[in-house]
mmCIF file of C-alpha atoms in Angstrom:
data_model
loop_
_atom_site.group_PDB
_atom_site.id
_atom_site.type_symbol
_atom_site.label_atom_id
_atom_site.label_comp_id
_atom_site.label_asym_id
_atom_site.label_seq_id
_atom_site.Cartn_x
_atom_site.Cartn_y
_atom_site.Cartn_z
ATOM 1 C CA UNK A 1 62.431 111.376 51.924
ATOM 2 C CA UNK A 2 65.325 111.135 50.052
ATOM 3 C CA UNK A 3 67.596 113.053 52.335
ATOM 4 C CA UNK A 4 66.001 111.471 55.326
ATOM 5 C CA UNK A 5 67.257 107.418 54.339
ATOM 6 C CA UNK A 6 70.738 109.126 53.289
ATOM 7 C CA UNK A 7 71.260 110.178 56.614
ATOM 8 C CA UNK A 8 70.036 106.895 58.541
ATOM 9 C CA UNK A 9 72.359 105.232 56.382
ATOM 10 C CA UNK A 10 75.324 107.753 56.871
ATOM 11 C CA UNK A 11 74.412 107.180 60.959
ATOM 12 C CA UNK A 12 74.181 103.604 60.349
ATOM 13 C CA UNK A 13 77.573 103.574 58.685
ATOM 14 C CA UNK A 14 78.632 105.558 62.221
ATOM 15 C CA UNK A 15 77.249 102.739 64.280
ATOM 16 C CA UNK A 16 79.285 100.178 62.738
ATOM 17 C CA UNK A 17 82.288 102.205 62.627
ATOM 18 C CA UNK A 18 82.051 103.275 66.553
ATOM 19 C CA UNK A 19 81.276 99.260 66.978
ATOM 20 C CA UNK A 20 84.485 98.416 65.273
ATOM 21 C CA UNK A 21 86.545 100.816 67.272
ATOM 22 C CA UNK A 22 84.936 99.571 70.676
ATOM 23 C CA UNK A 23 85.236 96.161 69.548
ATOM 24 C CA UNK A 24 89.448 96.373 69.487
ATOM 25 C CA UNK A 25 89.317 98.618 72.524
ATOM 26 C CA UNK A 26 87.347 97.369 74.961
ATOM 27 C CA UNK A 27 87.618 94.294 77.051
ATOM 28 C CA UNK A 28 85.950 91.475 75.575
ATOM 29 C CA UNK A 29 83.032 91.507 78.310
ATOM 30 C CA UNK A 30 82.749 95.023 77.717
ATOM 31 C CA UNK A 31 82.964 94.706 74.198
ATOM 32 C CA UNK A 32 80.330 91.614 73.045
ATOM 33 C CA UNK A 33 77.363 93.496 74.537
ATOM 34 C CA UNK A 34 78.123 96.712 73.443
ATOM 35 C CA UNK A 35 78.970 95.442 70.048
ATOM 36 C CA UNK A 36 76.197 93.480 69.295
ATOM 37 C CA UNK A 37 73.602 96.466 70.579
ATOM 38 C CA UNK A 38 75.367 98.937 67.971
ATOM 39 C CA UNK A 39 75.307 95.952 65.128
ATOM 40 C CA UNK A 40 71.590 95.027 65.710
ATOM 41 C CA UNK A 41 70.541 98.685 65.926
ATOM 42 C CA UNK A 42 72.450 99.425 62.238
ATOM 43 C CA UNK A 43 70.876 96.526 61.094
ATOM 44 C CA UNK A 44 67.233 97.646 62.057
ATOM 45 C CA UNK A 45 67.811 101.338 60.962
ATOM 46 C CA UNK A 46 69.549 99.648 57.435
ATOM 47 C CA UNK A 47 66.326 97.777 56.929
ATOM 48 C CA UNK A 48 64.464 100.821 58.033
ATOM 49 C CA UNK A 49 65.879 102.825 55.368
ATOM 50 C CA UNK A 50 65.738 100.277 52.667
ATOM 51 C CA UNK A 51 62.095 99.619 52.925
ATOM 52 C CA UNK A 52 61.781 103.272 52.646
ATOM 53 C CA UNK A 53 63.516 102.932 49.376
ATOM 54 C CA UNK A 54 61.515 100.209 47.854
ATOM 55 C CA UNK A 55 59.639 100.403 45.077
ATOM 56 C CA UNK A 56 56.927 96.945 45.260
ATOM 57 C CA UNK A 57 55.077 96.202 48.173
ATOM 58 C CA UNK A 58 56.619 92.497 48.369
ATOM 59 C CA UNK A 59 59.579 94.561 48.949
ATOM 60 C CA UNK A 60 58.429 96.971 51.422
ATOM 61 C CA UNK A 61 57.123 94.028 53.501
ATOM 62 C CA UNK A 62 60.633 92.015 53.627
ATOM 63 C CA UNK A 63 62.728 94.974 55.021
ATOM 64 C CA UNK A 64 59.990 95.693 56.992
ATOM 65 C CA UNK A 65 59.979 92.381 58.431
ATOM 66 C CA UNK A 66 63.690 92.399 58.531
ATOM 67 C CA UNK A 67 63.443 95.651 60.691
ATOM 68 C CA UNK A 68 61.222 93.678 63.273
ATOM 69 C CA UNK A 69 63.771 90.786 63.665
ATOM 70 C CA UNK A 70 66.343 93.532 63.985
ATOM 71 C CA UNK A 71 64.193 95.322 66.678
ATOM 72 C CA UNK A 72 63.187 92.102 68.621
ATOM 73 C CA UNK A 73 67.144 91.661 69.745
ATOM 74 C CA UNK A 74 67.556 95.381 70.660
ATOM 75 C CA UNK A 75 66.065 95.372 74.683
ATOM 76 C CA UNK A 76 68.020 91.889 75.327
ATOM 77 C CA UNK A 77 71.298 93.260 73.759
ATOM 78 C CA UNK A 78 70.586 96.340 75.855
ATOM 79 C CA UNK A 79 69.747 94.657 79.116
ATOM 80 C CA UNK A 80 73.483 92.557 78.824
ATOM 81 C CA UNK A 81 74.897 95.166 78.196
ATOM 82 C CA UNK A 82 73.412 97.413 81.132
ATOM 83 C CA UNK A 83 74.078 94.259 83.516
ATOM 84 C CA UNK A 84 77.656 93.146 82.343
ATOM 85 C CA UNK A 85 79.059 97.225 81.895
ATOM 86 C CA UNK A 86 78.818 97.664 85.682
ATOM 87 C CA UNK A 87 80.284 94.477 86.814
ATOM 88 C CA UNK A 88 77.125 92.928 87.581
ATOM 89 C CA UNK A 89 77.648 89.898 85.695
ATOM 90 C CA UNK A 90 76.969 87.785 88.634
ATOM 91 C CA UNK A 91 73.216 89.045 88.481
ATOM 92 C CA UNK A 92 73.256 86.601 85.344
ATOM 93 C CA UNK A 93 73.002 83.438 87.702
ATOM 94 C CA UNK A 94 70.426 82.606 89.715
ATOM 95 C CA UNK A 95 72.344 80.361 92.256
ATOM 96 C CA UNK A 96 73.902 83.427 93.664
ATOM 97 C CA UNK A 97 72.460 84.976 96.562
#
């Protein structure tokens, strides 16, 4: 178990790192999708791993909750970033034809 939570934190420590880097090379519209994907998905895996950890149950039932509000931003994070990579921003607004 032990081993298991040390390496979702060592990849969650990779996540943010690889967000950093993409942050300062990327162009902004680029970057603020793909930035905020990486950050939500540490966060969820960091909560992940720290309920693991816990010893009470009130415990166990915060990070687990905290994973949850992690995981609920993940598929809208993904979707801008799948729609804004390609230059498809314009699919944003619905006045366009």
């Amino acid at each position: 178990m032990e081993l298991y939570v040390t390496i979702l934190f060592l990849a969650s420590g990779m996540v943010l790192i690889i967000a950093m880097l993409a942050w300062r090379r990327l162009p902004r519209i680029n970057a603020i999708p793909l930035c905020l994907f990486l950050a939500v998905s540490a966060i969820t895996a960091i909560a992940h791993g720290t309920g693991l950890l816990s010893n009470t149950l009130p415990e166990t039932i915060f990070w687990n909750h905290a994973g949850y509000l992690g995981g609920v931003f993940i598929p809208g994070t993904l979707f801008l970033l799948a729609v804004l990579h390609p230059g498809r921003a314009r699919w944003l607004h619905p006045a366009n034809p």
